[in-house]
CSV table of C-alpha atoms and ligand atoms in Angstrom, one decimal:
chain,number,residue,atom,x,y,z
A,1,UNK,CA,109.7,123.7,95.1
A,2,UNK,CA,110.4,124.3,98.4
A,3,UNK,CA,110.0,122.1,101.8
A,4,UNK,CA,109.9,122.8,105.6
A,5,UNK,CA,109.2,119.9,107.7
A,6,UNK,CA,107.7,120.7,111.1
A,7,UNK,CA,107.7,117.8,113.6
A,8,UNK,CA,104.4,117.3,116.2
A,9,UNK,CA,102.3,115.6,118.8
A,10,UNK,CA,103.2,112.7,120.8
A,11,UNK,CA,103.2,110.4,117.9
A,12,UNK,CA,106.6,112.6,116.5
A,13,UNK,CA,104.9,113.1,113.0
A,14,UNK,CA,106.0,114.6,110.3
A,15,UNK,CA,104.3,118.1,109.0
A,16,UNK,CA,105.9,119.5,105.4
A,17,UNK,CA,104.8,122.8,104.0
A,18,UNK,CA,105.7,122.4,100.9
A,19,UNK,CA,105.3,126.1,98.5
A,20,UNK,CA,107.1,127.8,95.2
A,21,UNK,CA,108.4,131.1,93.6
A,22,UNK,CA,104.0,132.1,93.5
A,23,UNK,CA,104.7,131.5,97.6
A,24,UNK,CA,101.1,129.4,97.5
A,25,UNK,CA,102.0,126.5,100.0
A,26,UNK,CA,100.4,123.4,100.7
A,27,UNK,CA,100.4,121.2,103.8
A,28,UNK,CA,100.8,117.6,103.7
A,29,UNK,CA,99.9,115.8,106.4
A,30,UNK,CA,99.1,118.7,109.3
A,31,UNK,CA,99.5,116.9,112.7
A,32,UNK,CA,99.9,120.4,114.8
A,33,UNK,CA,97.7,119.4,118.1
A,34,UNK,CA,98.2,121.9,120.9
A,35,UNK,CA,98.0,125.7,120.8
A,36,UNK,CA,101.9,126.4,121.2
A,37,UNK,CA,102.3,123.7,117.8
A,38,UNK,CA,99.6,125.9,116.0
A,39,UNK,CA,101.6,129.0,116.2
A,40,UNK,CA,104.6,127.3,115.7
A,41,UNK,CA,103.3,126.4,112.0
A,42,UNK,CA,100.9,129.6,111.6
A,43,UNK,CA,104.5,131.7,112.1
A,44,UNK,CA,106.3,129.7,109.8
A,45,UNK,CA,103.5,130.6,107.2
A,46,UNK,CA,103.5,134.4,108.0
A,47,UNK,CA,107.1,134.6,108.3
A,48,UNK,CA,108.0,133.1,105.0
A,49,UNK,CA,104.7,135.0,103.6
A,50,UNK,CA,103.1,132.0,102.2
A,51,UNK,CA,99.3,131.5,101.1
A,52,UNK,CA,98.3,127.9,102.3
A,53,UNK,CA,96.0,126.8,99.3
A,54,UNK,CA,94.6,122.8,100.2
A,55,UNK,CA,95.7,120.8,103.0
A,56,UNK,CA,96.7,117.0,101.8
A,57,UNK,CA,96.0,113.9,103.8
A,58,UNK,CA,98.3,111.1,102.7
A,59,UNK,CA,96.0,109.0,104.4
A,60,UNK,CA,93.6,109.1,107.6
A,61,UNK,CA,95.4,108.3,110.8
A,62,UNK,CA,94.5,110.7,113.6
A,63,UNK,CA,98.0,111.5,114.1
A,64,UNK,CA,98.1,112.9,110.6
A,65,UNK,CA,94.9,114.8,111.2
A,66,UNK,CA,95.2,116.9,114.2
A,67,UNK,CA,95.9,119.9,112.8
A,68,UNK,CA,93.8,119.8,109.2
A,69,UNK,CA,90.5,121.1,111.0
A,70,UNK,CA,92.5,124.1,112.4
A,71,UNK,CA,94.0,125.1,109.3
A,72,UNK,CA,91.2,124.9,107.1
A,73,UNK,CA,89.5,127.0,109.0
A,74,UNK,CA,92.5,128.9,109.5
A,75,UNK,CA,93.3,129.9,106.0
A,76,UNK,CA,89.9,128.8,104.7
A,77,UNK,CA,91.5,125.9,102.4
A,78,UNK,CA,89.8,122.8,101.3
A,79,UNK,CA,91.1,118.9,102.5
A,80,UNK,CA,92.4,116.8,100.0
A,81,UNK,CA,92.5,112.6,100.9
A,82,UNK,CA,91.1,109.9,99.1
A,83,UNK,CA,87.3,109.1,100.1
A,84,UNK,CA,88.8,105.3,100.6
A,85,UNK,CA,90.3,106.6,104.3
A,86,UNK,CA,86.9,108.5,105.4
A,87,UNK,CA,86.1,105.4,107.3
A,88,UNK,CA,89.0,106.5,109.8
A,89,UNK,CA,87.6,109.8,110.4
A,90,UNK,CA,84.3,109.1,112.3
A,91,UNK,CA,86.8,107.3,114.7
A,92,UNK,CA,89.8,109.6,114.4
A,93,UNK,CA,89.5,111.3,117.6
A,94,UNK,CA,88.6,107.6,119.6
A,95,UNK,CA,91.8,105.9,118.5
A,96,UNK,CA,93.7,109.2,119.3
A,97,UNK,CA,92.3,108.6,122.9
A,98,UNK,CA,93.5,105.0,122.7
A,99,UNK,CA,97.1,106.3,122.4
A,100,UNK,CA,96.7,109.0,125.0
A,101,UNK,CA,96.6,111.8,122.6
A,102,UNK,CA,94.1,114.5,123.1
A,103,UNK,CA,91.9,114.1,119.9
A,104,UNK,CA,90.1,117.5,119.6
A,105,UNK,CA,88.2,118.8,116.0
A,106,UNK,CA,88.5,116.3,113.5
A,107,UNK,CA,88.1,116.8,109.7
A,108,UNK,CA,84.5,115.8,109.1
A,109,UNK,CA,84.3,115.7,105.2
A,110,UNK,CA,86.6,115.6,102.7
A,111,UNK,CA,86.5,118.6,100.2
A,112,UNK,CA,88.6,117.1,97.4
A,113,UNK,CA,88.4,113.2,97.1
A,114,UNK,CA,92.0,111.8,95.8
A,115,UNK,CA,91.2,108.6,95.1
A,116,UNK,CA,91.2,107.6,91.2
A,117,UNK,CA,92.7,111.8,90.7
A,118,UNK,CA,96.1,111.7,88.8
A,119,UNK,CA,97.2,115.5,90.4
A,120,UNK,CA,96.5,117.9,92.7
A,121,UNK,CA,98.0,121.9,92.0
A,122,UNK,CA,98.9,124.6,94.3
A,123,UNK,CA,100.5,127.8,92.6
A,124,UNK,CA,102.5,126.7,89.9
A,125,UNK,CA,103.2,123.3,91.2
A,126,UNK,CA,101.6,119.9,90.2
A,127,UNK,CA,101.6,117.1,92.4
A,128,UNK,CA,101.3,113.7,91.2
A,129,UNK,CA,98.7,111.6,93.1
A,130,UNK,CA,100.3,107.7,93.5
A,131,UNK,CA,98.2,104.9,95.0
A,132,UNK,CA,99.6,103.2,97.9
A,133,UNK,CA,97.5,100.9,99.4
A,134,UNK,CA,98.3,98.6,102.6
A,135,UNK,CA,98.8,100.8,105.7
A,136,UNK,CA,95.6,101.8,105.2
A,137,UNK,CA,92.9,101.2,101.9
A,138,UNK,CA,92.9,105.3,100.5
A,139,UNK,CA,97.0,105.9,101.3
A,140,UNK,CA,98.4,108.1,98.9
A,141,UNK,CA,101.9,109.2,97.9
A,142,UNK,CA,102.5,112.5,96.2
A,143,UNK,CA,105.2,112.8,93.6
A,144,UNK,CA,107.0,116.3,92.5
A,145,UNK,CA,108.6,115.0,89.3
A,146,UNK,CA,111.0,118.3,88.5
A,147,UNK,CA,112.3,118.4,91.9
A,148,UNK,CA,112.0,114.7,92.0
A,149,UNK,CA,110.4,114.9,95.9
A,150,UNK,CA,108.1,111.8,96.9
A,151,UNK,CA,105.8,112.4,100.1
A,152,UNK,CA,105.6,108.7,101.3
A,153,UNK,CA,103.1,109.3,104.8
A,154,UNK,CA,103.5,106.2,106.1
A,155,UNK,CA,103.8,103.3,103.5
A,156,UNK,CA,107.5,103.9,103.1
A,157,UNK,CA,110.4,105.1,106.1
A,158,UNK,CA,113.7,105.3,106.0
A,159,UNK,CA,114.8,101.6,106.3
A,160,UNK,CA,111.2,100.7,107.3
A,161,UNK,CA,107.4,100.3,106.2
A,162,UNK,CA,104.2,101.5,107.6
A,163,UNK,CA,102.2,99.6,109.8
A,164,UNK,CA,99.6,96.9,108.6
A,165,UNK,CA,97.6,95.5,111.8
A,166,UNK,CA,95.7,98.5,112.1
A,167,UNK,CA,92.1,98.6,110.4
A,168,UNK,CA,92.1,98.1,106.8
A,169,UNK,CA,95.7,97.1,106.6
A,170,UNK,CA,97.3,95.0,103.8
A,171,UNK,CA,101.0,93.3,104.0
A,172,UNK,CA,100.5,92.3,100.7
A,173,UNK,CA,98.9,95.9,99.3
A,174,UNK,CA,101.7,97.8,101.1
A,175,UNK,CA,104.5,95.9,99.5
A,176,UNK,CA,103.5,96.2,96.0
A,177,UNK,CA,102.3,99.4,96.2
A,178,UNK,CA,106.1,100.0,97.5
A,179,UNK,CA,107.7,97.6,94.8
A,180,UNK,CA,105.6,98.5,91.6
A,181,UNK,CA,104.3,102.1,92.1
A,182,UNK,CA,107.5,103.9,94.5
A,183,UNK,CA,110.5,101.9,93.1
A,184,UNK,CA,110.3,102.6,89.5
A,185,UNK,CA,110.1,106.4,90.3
A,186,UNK,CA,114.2,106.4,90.3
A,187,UNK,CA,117.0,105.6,92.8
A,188,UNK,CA,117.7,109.2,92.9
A,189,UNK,CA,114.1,110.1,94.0
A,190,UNK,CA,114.2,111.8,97.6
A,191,UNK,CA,111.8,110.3,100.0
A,192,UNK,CA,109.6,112.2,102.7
A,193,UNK,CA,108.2,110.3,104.9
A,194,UNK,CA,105.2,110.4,107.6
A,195,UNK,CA,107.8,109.6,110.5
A,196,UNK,CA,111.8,109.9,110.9
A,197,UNK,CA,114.2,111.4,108.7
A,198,UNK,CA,114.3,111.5,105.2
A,199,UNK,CA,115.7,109.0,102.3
A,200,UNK,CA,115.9,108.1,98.9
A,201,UNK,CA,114.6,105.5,96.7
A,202,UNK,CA,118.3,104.0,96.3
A,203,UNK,CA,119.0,103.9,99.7
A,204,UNK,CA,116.0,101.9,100.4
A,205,UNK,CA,116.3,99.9,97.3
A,206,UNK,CA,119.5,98.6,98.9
A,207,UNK,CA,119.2,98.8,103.5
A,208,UNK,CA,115.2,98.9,104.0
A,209,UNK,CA,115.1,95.2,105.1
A,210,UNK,CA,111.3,94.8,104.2
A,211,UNK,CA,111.9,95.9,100.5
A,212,UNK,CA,115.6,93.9,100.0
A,213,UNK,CA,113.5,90.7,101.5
A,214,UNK,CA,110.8,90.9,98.7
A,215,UNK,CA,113.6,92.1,96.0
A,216,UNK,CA,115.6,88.9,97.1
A,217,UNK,CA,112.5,86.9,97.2
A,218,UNK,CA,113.0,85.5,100.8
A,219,UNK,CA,109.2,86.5,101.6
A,220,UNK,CA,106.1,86.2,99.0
A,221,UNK,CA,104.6,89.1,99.1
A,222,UNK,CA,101.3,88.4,96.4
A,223,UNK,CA,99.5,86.3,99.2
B,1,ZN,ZN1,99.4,106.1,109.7
């Protein structure tokens, strides 16, 4: 499998086209926002002569969403999150305007509802469908087990953790999720996260300070 990460809007997120040897691609995460940003991505699909088959949500924050309504429409591709973050979608474009980010078209439905799915498939290419709970209820991870490639959106960063003050955030949910559902996966399990560079399961296992608190039990985290 194969990964380009694109980087967009204000909020820096992180945009990976993900495809394989059939060149059908899926996008994880499509936070393209202006015009210039949507041909930046649009090239990258021609140019590489991929065939964009869902777009996937990790989870509803606007900044993950600016681009999904585009695309869909775009390549004429359905939107795959869990029907746990649809909440955030009626307000997507109003907490976008909070942060001073132009909202525009917002997703309206969801086409293909993660939540309770074990996979999701593009070309030849099964993606494993994790629950992660606690930056928001419906967060998702999406696990690649031959190339051992873990989309975290934003429950896990490199040597940090999502947010949980925002609506329907969880301290609690997002570090078990974290310790019982990403850490077993494998110290060698390359990380992708929703913001900043990318990691591994070992390295965070050992330097993210909100996972080594809860490993050395200096914080309870089943509150
Ligand atoms: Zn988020």
């Amino acid at each position: 499998m194969k990964i380009a990460r694109l980087v967009f809007n204000p909020i820096q997120e992180n945009t990976y086209i993900i495809w394989d040897s059939t060149l059908k691609a899926a996008i994880i995460d499509a936070g393209n926002m202006t015009e210039r940003e949507n041909e930046v991505i649009e090239k990258f699909i021609a140019d590489n002569g991929l065939t964009p088959e869902v777009i996937i949500n990790t989870h509803g924050h606007f900044d993950h969403l600016l681009g999904v309504a585009h695309l869909c429409e775009r390549y004429e591709a359905p939107f795959a999150m869990s029907k746990k973050d649809e909440f955030l979608l009626a307000n997507a474009s109003a907490s976008a305007e909070l942060f001073g980010v132009r909202g525009g078209a917002m997703p309206e439905k969801i086409d293909i509802d993660l939540d309770g799915r074990e996979s999701i498939s593009f070309g030849e290419t099964e993606l494993k469908i994790i629950a992660t709970p606690g930056h928001t209820p419906g967060h998702i991870a999406l696990y690649e087990p031959q190339s051992k490639v873990l989309f975290t959106g934003d429950t896990l960063f490199r040597e940090s953790i999502g947010r949980t003050d925002l609506p329907g955030g969880d301290y609690s949910w997002i570090m078990r999720s974290i310790i019982d559902n990403l850490l077993p996966l494998g110290d060698d399990v390359k990380i992708y996260p929703g913001h900043g560079d990318d990691s591994n399961i070992g390295h965070e296992s050992m330097y993210n300070p909100f996972v080594v608190e809860v490993l050395n039990q200096e914080v309870n985290y089943k509150n």
